[in-house]
Amino acid sequence: MTLNKQAMRTLYRRRAARYDLAVRIYPFFGFRMERYRRLAVDALRLRPGDTVIELGCGTGLNFPLLRHAVGAEGRVIGVDLTDAMLDQARNRVRRSDWQNVDLVQADASTYDFPAGVAGVFSTFAITLVPEYDEVIRAASHALKQGGRLAVFDFKQPGHWPESLVRFATWLNKPFGVSLDLAERHPWESIGRYLTPVHFQEFYRGALYLAVGER
């Protein structure tokens, strides 16, 4: 069963302190997480001085890549639903003395996007938002001309045996994943509100990168 927002917030509050450690399990199953994150950030085609928004930024695992892309003169805005996850992100920012990373606690569905940003980014997060279509629509309006939105996320693979799909869902249950989420297709929303410029599947169709440009 899909978790409601309060349940999702509670789940990630419990997991926040050990989240970074927990995701280290994925490479043991063949998920090349660092490569996937780099590909997604590279797809944004950010330039020094740009502003990029990360939706569902969590503990800030993507911040080093995003900061490298926009440079010291650029700006990274991390948005997350859960205070405890942002506390971990804030610690990461403080330890690294990053002066150009801003953190915002907000529901992505009601977040007030600043206008004219160069990129909007989400990894393993936007599918968990029931209003993902409205979020992508709002993000598309916030992008400047030529700006890009990139989503890297899970999806139900078309050719996996049902037993394997159920096992993968069980494996990701601690992060709020359920079979119901297979009905959510953020890549279709990207095609609805932006010009699709890239779509690529990974891990035999269980992961995808979708990119749209304004």
XYZ file of N, CA and C in Angstrom:
642
model
N 0.842 -1.198 0.000
C 0.000 0.000 0.000
C 0.879 1.250 0.000
N 0.497 2.235 -0.835
C 1.248 3.483 -0.906
C 1.098 4.259 0.398
N 2.194 4.770 0.920
C 2.159 5.530 2.160
C 1.642 6.936 1.913
N 0.854 7.459 2.875
C 0.476 8.868 2.775
C 1.650 9.729 3.227
N 1.494 11.029 3.130
C 2.644 11.915 3.375
C 3.110 11.890 4.822
N 2.176 11.808 5.741
C 2.585 11.758 7.134
C 3.358 10.481 7.431
N 2.889 9.373 6.866
C 3.593 8.107 7.052
C 4.967 8.143 6.387
N 5.039 8.780 5.221
C 6.323 8.898 4.530
C 7.288 9.762 5.333
N 6.779 10.848 5.883
C 7.627 11.719 6.706
C 8.137 10.966 7.943
N 7.250 10.205 8.574
C 7.639 9.424 9.747
C 8.692 8.379 9.385
N 8.489 7.728 8.252
C 9.445 6.713 7.794
C 10.833 7.298 7.622
N 10.906 8.450 6.947
C 12.219 9.033 6.667
C 12.818 9.728 7.895
N 11.988 10.113 8.831
C 12.537 10.600 10.100
C 13.293 9.477 10.814
N 12.718 8.282 10.762
C 13.367 7.141 11.410
C 14.646 6.738 10.685
N 14.674 6.924 9.395
C 15.801 6.438 8.607
C 16.889 7.486 8.392
N 16.624 8.718 8.722
C 17.523 9.812 8.358
C 18.960 9.611 8.828
N 19.134 9.264 10.096
C 20.484 9.192 10.657
C 21.333 8.121 9.995
N 20.689 7.065 9.486
C 21.442 5.962 8.883
C 21.160 5.816 7.391
N 20.554 6.840 6.799
C 20.156 6.741 5.398
C 21.363 6.518 4.481
N 22.394 7.317 4.648
C 23.562 7.199 3.773
C 24.187 5.814 3.869
N 24.191 5.262 5.060
C 24.735 3.919 5.249
C 23.836 2.877 4.597
N 22.521 3.067 4.714
C 21.571 2.089 4.177
C 21.650 1.976 2.664
N 21.844 3.101 1.965
C 21.855 3.045 0.502
C 23.119 2.395 -0.047
N 24.087 2.165 0.809
C 25.309 1.499 0.349
C 25.083 0.038 0.004
N 23.916 -0.489 0.348
C 23.629 -1.869 0.026
C 23.398 -2.075 -1.466
N 22.959 -1.041 -2.167
C 22.538 -1.201 -3.560
C 23.650 -1.651 -4.507
N 24.867 -1.168 -4.371
C 25.919 -1.678 -5.260
C 26.126 -3.185 -5.178
N 25.789 -3.790 -4.047
C 25.916 -5.244 -3.926
C 24.923 -5.977 -4.822
N 23.871 -5.260 -5.259
C 22.887 -5.836 -6.176
C 23.112 -5.357 -7.608
N 24.244 -4.733 -7.844
C 24.578 -4.310 -9.198
C 24.134 -2.918 -9.589
N 23.561 -2.168 -8.641
C 23.157 -0.794 -8.926
C 24.399 0.105 -8.888
N 24.711 0.733 -9.984
C 25.890 1.598 -10.058
C 25.469 3.026 -9.730
N 25.194 3.257 -8.451
C 24.537 4.481 -8.015
C 25.310 5.738 -8.372
N 26.623 5.731 -8.155
C 27.407 6.929 -8.460
C 27.352 7.254 -9.945
N 27.448 6.234 -10.773
C 27.369 6.443 -12.224
C 26.008 7.010 -12.599
N 24.939 6.448 -12.028
C 23.599 6.924 -12.350
C 23.427 8.397 -11.955
N 23.924 8.743 -10.791
C 23.793 10.126 -10.326
C 24.569 11.082 -11.233
N 25.755 10.667 -11.639
C 26.561 11.515 -12.526
C 25.883 11.701 -13.879
N 25.354 10.632 -14.417
C 24.661 10.724 -15.700
C 23.477 11.682 -15.613
N 22.743 11.600 -14.507
C 21.575 12.458 -14.342
C 21.966 13.928 -14.225
N 22.996 14.216 -13.439
C 23.453 15.599 -13.301
C 24.017 16.101 -14.623
N 24.795 15.291 -15.303
C 25.362 15.700 -16.592
C 24.262 16.027 -17.604
N 23.141 15.297 -17.519
C 22.045 15.507 -18.464
C 21.397 16.879 -18.317
N 21.573 17.504 -17.152
C 21.017 18.850 -16.951
C 21.763 19.914 -17.753
N 23.007 19.620 -18.104
C 23.854 20.562 -18.859
C 23.961 21.912 -18.141
N 24.212 21.838 -16.853
C 24.353 23.062 -16.066
C 25.670 23.760 -16.382
N 25.682 25.066 -16.149
C 26.878 25.872 -16.372
C 27.217 26.647 -15.097
N 28.471 27.057 -14.967
C 28.841 27.867 -13.799
C 27.937 29.098 -13.678
N 27.448 29.342 -12.475
C 26.562 30.480 -12.231
C 25.087 30.135 -12.268
N 24.747 28.925 -12.710
C 23.346 28.508 -12.791
C 22.760 28.240 -11.406
N 21.430 28.244 -11.359
C 20.699 27.815 -10.171
C 19.985 26.516 -10.494
N 20.135 25.523 -9.607
C 19.484 24.233 -9.786
C 18.745 23.873 -8.516
N 17.570 23.285 -8.679
C 16.746 22.854 -7.558
C 16.717 21.335 -7.528
N 16.982 20.764 -6.364
C 16.829 19.325 -6.215
C 15.613 19.040 -5.345
N 14.654 18.336 -5.910
C 13.445 17.942 -5.186
C 13.687 16.601 -4.506
N 13.364 16.525 -3.229
C 13.636 15.311 -2.481
C 15.136 15.126 -2.301
N 15.783 16.173 -1.852
C 17.254 16.167 -1.765
C 17.771 15.242 -0.681
N 16.908 14.869 0.281
C 17.333 13.957 1.334
C 18.508 14.492 2.123
N 19.522 13.669 2.288
C 20.688 14.036 3.086
C 21.735 14.810 2.299
N 21.445 15.081 1.042
C 22.372 15.880 0.244
C 23.423 15.081 -0.503
N 23.149 13.822 -0.794
C 24.126 12.991 -1.495
C 24.509 13.540 -2.863
N 23.575 14.251 -3.496
C 23.856 14.779 -4.832
C 24.507 16.165 -4.822
N 24.602 16.788 -3.669
C 25.109 18.159 -3.613
C 26.509 18.324 -4.196
N 27.455 17.424 -3.919
C 28.788 17.618 -4.501
C 28.767 17.669 -6.027
N 27.967 16.809 -6.650
C 27.882 16.805 -8.105
C 27.212 18.076 -8.629
N 26.147 18.494 -7.958
C 25.435 19.694 -8.401
C 26.290 20.943 -8.209
N 26.996 21.019 -7.096
C 27.863 22.177 -6.845
C 29.003 22.233 -7.859
N 29.552 21.082 -8.184
C 30.614 21.053 -9.189
C 30.098 21.585 -10.525
N 28.840 21.271 -10.847
C 28.268 21.692 -12.128
C 28.000 23.191 -12.187
N 27.531 23.783 -11.092
C 27.164 25.206 -11.126
C 28.303 26.107 -10.649
N 29.342 25.515 -10.053
C 30.475 26.313 -9.595
C 30.177 27.091 -8.330
N 31.209 27.724 -7.824
C 31.075 28.495 -6.588
C 30.132 29.679 -6.747
N 29.993 30.167 -7.991
C 29.127 31.323 -8.236
C 27.678 30.923 -8.498
N 27.414 29.620 -8.603
C 26.058 29.133 -8.819
C 25.334 28.898 -7.503
N 24.147 28.298 -7.613
C 23.316 28.112 -6.426
C 22.609 26.768 -6.506
N 22.629 26.042 -5.400
C 21.916 24.771 -5.278
C 20.841 24.934 -4.212
N 19.606 24.599 -4.560
C 18.494 24.655 -3.611
C 17.994 23.231 -3.386
N 18.114 22.753 -2.154
C 17.640 21.421 -1.811
C 16.306 21.492 -1.105
N 15.320 20.775 -1.626
C 13.961 20.789 -1.077
C 13.617 19.381 -0.605
N 13.113 19.269 0.623
C 12.716 17.956 1.121
C 11.550 18.093 2.085
N 10.761 17.021 2.149
C 9.577 16.995 3.009
C 9.926 16.817 4.477
N 11.044 16.151 4.747
C 11.310 15.652 6.100
C 12.401 16.439 6.810
N 12.068 16.948 7.973
C 13.011 17.757 8.740
C 14.274 16.993 9.112
N 14.138 15.741 9.495
C 15.302 14.963 9.923
C 16.269 14.714 8.771
N 15.750 14.516 7.575
C 16.627 14.351 6.409
C 17.371 15.657 6.131
N 16.673 16.770 6.246
C 17.315 18.069 6.038
C 18.345 18.371 7.117
N 18.128 17.864 8.321
C 19.142 18.028 9.365
C 20.446 17.358 8.947
N 20.338 16.176 8.339
C 21.528 15.489 7.846
C 22.164 16.263 6.696
N 21.337 16.802 5.830
C 21.851 17.613 4.720
C 22.536 18.869 5.246
N 21.944 19.476 6.271
C 22.519 20.688 6.860
C 23.888 20.398 7.475
N 24.008 19.246 8.102
C 25.311 18.850 8.651
C 26.338 18.676 7.543
N 25.916 18.103 6.426
C 26.822 17.918 5.289
C 27.286 19.267 4.741
N 26.353 20.185 4.629
C 26.681 21.534 4.121
C 27.627 22.245 5.078
N 27.355 22.128 6.359
C 28.187 22.790 7.365
C 29.605 22.219 7.375
N 29.707 20.889 7.342
C 31.028 20.259 7.365
C 31.874 20.659 6.163
N 31.207 20.826 5.030
C 31.924 21.155 3.795
C 32.064 22.652 3.581
N 31.438 23.453 4.456
C 31.495 24.909 4.364
C 31.022 25.403 3.001
N 29.911 24.838 2.535
C 29.338 25.274 1.269
C 28.482 26.516 1.513
N 28.805 27.578 0.829
C 28.103 28.841 1.020
C 26.962 29.048 0.014
N 26.877 28.175 -0.977
C 25.889 28.388 -2.048
C 24.842 27.281 -2.105
N 24.604 26.626 -0.963
C 23.558 25.600 -0.887
C 22.499 26.058 0.096
N 21.263 26.183 -0.364
C 20.130 26.578 0.471
C 19.211 25.375 0.654
N 18.682 25.199 1.859
C 17.806 24.084 2.160
C 16.416 24.586 2.508
N 15.414 23.905 1.963
C 14.026 24.306 2.172
C 13.213 23.086 2.568
N 12.530 23.160 3.703
C 11.609 22.088 4.066
C 10.248 22.430 3.482
N 9.802 21.593 2.563
C 8.533 21.861 1.886
C 8.018 20.591 1.237
N 6.707 20.527 1.121
C 6.057 19.510 0.313
C 6.260 19.910 -1.145
N 6.786 19.026 -1.954
C 7.065 19.364 -3.353
C 5.816 19.835 -4.088
N 4.645 19.343 -3.666
C 3.407 19.693 -4.359
C 2.968 21.122 -4.090
N 3.495 21.743 -3.036
C 3.120 23.124 -2.714
C 4.325 24.062 -2.735
N 5.483 23.529 -3.110
C 6.695 24.341 -3.140
C 6.558 25.459 -4.164
N 6.957 26.656 -3.768
C 6.891 27.832 -4.644
C 8.231 27.962 -5.382
N 8.275 27.437 -6.593
C 9.507 27.455 -7.368
C 9.922 28.884 -7.706
N 11.187 29.220 -7.502
C 11.669 30.508 -8.019
C 11.724 30.454 -9.534
N 11.530 31.585 -10.165
C 11.485 31.624 -11.626
C 12.888 31.687 -12.219
N 13.001 31.158 -13.423
C 14.228 31.323 -14.192
C 15.377 30.440 -13.785
N 15.095 29.270 -13.203
C 16.180 28.373 -12.809
C 16.654 27.581 -14.023
N 17.897 27.134 -13.966
C 18.484 26.412 -15.101
C 18.158 24.934 -15.073
N 17.893 24.399 -13.877
C 17.642 22.971 -13.792
C 16.799 22.599 -12.599
N 16.020 21.531 -12.769
C 15.286 20.902 -11.669
C 15.641 19.421 -11.727
N 15.899 18.855 -10.566
C 16.531 17.547 -10.500
C 15.860 16.700 -9.430
N 15.719 15.400 -9.691
C 15.172 14.499 -8.684
C 15.712 13.101 -8.910
N 16.226 12.485 -7.853
C 16.640 11.089 -7.935
C 15.929 10.288 -6.854
N 15.244 9.242 -7.280
C 14.578 8.317 -6.365
C 13.655 9.039 -5.383
N 12.917 10.027 -5.872
C 12.067 10.802 -4.962
C 10.711 11.152 -5.557
N 10.675 11.638 -6.790
C 9.432 12.249 -7.273
C 8.316 11.232 -7.455
N 8.648 9.969 -7.695
C 7.608 8.948 -7.821
C 6.885 8.737 -6.500
N 7.509 9.093 -5.390
C 6.873 8.961 -4.083
C 5.861 10.068 -3.806
N 5.823 11.086 -4.666
C 4.925 12.230 -4.482
C 3.634 11.978 -5.257
N 2.490 11.863 -4.591
C 1.236 11.584 -5.307
C 0.931 12.614 -6.401
N 1.280 13.865 -6.142
C 0.976 14.944 -7.104
C 2.150 15.183 -8.061
N 2.869 14.116 -8.412
C 4.079 14.281 -9.227
C 3.810 15.023 -10.531
N 2.631 14.817 -11.127
C 2.324 15.493 -12.391
C 2.251 17.004 -12.200
N 1.569 17.442 -11.130
C 1.477 18.875 -10.852
C 2.842 19.458 -10.510
N 3.668 18.679 -9.828
C 5.012 19.149 -9.482
C 5.840 19.371 -10.748
N 5.778 18.431 -11.667
C 6.540 18.562 -12.909
C 6.015 19.727 -13.743
N 4.711 19.920 -13.726
C 4.156 21.068 -14.453
C 4.670 22.380 -13.864
N 4.634 22.505 -12.537
C 5.130 23.718 -11.888
C 6.616 23.910 -12.147
N 7.373 22.837 -12.099
C 8.812 22.922 -12.356
C 9.084 23.380 -13.775
N 8.286 22.910 -14.717
C 8.501 23.289 -16.117
C 8.314 24.789 -16.318
N 7.364 25.378 -15.589
C 7.137 26.823 -15.692
C 8.270 27.614 -15.049
N 8.946 27.010 -14.073
C 10.028 27.712 -13.375
C 11.319 27.748 -14.186
N 11.461 26.819 -15.119
C 12.695 26.745 -15.899
C 12.827 27.917 -16.860
N 14.028 28.407 -17.011
C 14.292 29.394 -18.044
C 14.328 28.700 -19.399
N 14.286 29.472 -20.464
C 14.348 28.893 -21.797
C 15.640 28.090 -21.946
N 15.506 26.850 -22.366
C 16.671 25.983 -22.479
C 17.000 25.230 -21.206
N 16.297 25.552 -20.106
C 16.512 24.847 -18.850
C 15.988 23.423 -18.925
N 16.517 22.567 -18.067
C 16.168 21.150 -18.131
C 15.692 20.603 -16.790
N 14.824 19.601 -16.890
C 14.388 18.833 -15.733
C 14.834 17.396 -15.949
N 15.489 16.813 -14.949
C 15.968 15.435 -15.051
C 15.457 14.628 -13.869
N 14.908 13.479 -14.165
C 14.411 12.553 -13.144
C 15.098 11.209 -13.334
N 15.702 10.732 -12.254
C 16.232 9.371 -12.242
C 15.494 8.620 -11.149
N 14.849 7.499 -11.509
C 13.981 6.864 -10.532
C 13.748 5.399 -10.878
N 13.054 4.727 -9.968
C 12.640 3.361 -10.204
C 11.381 3.325 -11.057
N 11.178 2.234 -11.778
C 9.909 1.950 -12.425
C 9.755 0.434 -12.504
N 8.561 0.003 -12.817
C 8.352 -1.439 -12.926
C 8.902 -1.928 -14.257
N 9.837 -2.851 -14.254
C 10.391 -3.361 -15.516
C 9.366 -4.202 -16.254
N 9.365 -4.070 -17.562
C 8.332 -4.739 -18.355
C 8.530 -6.223 -18.528
N 9.752 -6.712 -18.383
C 10.015 -8.113 -18.722
C 10.540 -8.930 -17.544
N 10.384 -8.421 -16.339
C 10.802 -9.199 -15.175
C 9.695 -10.167 -14.767
N 10.055 -11.343 -14.257
C 9.034 -12.223 -13.669
C 8.384 -11.531 -12.469
N 7.121 -11.813 -12.254
C 6.394 -11.163 -11.163
C 7.065 -11.410 -9.819
N 7.602 -12.611 -9.634
C 8.255 -12.926 -8.360
C 9.458 -12.031 -8.120
N 10.193 -11.708 -9.173
C 11.360 -10.844 -9.031
C 10.942 -9.404 -8.764
N 9.855 -8.967 -9.411
C 9.324 -7.630 -9.160
C 8.910 -7.496 -7.692
N 8.264 -8.508 -7.173
C 7.824 -8.469 -5.773
C 9.015 -8.480 -4.812
N 10.053 -9.216 -5.167
C 11.251 -9.229 -4.322
C 11.911 -7.852 -4.317
N 12.026 -7.233 -5.496
C 12.638 -5.908 -5.585
C 11.816 -4.881 -4.809
N 10.498 -5.014 -4.871
C 9.626 -4.107 -4.116
C 9.836 -4.300 -2.614
N 9.925 -5.536 -2.199
C 10.172 -5.823 -0.776
C 11.513 -5.247 -0.330
N 12.521 -5.370 -1.185
C 13.849 -4.866 -0.862
C 13.831 -3.357 -0.637
N 12.972 -2.657 -1.382
C 12.910 -1.198 -1.296
C 11.786 -0.689 -0.395
N 11.066 -1.600 0.241
C 9.982 -1.197 1.134
C 10.453 -0.264 2.244
N 11.662 -0.449 2.804
C 12.121 0.472 3.852
C 12.234 1.926 3.393
N 12.182 2.157 2.080
C 12.267 3.520 1.561
C 10.922 4.004 1.014
N 9.851 3.306 1.367
C 8.510 3.745 0.985
C 8.029 3.240 -0.352
N 8.732 2.284 -0.954
C 8.356 1.752 -2.261
C 7.293 0.669 -2.098
N 6.285 0.713 -2.967
C 5.240 -0.308 -2.972
C 4.834 -0.569 -4.422
N 4.145 -1.675 -4.651
C 3.726 -2.035 -6.005
C 2.792 -0.995 -6.619
N 2.045 -0.300 -5.773
C 1.104 0.712 -6.272
C 1.813 1.813 -7.069
N 3.080 2.061 -6.739
C 3.811 3.148 -7.391
C 4.056 2.883 -8.865
N 3.885 1.645 -9.307
C 4.089 1.317 -10.717
C 3.124 2.070 -11.623
N 2.027 2.548 -11.044
C 1.041 3.287 -11.838
C 1.458 4.729 -12.085
N 2.492 5.179 -11.413
C 2.946 6.562 -11.566
C 4.060 6.622 -12.609
N 3.897 7.484 -13.615
C 4.842 7.560 -14.725
C 5.332 9.001 -14.909
N 6.265 9.445 -14.102
C 6.750 10.824 -14.237
C 7.316 11.153 -15.612
N 7.869 10.173 -16.295
C 8.427 10.445 -17.623
C 7.344 10.892 -18.607
N 6.119 10.415 -18.407
C 5.021 10.860 -19.265
C 4.674 12.318 -18.979
N 4.757 12.715 -17.714
C 4.507 14.121 -17.359
C 5.580 15.023 -17.956
N 6.821 14.553 -17.955
C 7.894 15.337 -18.571
C 7.578 15.564 -20.042
N 7.094 14.544 -20.721
C 6.734 14.687 -22.128
C 5.527 15.571 -22.354
N 4.688 15.693 -21.322
C 3.481 16.512 -21.430
C 3.794 18.000 -21.324
N 4.765 18.361 -20.487
C 5.007 19.768 -20.193
C 6.326 20.309 -20.747
N 7.191 19.423 -21.203
C 8.491 19.834 -21.723
C 8.795 19.058 -22.999
N 9.833 19.472 -23.686
C 10.278 18.716 -24.855
C 11.197 17.590 -24.386
N 10.808 16.339 -24.570
C 11.683 15.244 -24.138
C 12.977 15.243 -24.956
N 14.089 15.179 -24.270
C 15.377 15.172 -24.976
C 16.181 13.904 -24.688
N 15.755 13.150 -23.681
C 16.506 11.935 -23.369
C 15.664 11.006 -22.508
N 15.676 9.726 -22.861
C 15.070 8.698 -22.025
C 15.927 7.453 -22.154
N 16.340 6.920 -21.015
C 17.220 5.757 -21.028
C 16.880 4.847 -19.858
N 16.814 3.559 -20.125
C 16.554 2.591 -19.074
C 17.861 1.941 -18.620
N 17.874 1.548 -17.357
C 19.023 0.884 -16.766
C 18.525 -0.335 -15.981
N 19.454 -1.195 -15.656
C 19.175 -2.355 -14.807
C 17.980 -3.141 -15.344
N 18.053 -3.419 -16.654
C 17.022 -4.216 -17.332
C 15.624 -3.621 -17.181
N 15.561 -2.309 -17.218
C 14.271 -1.629 -17.204
C 13.732 -1.258 -15.848
N 14.477 -1.536 -14.782
C 13.991 -1.211 -13.440
C 14.285 0.230 -13.038
N 15.196 0.877 -13.743
C 15.563 2.262 -13.496
C 15.469 3.034 -14.809
N 15.273 4.331 -14.700
C 15.242 5.147 -15.915
C 15.746 6.558 -15.624
N 16.243 7.175 -16.661
C 16.589 8.597 -16.653
C 15.739 9.269 -17.719
N 14.940 10.245 -17.310
C 14.097 10.994 -18.247
C 14.452 12.479 -18.121
N 14.655 13.127 -19.254
C 15.066 14.524 -19.278
C 14.184 15.295 -20.239
N 13.707 16.458 -19.772
C 12.928 17.337 -20.642
C 13.526 18.732 -20.625
N 13.308 19.451 -21.716
C 13.876 20.808 -21.854
C 12.765 21.786 -22.197
N 12.876 22.976 -21.613
C 11.904 24.020 -21.946
C 12.371 24.773 -23.182
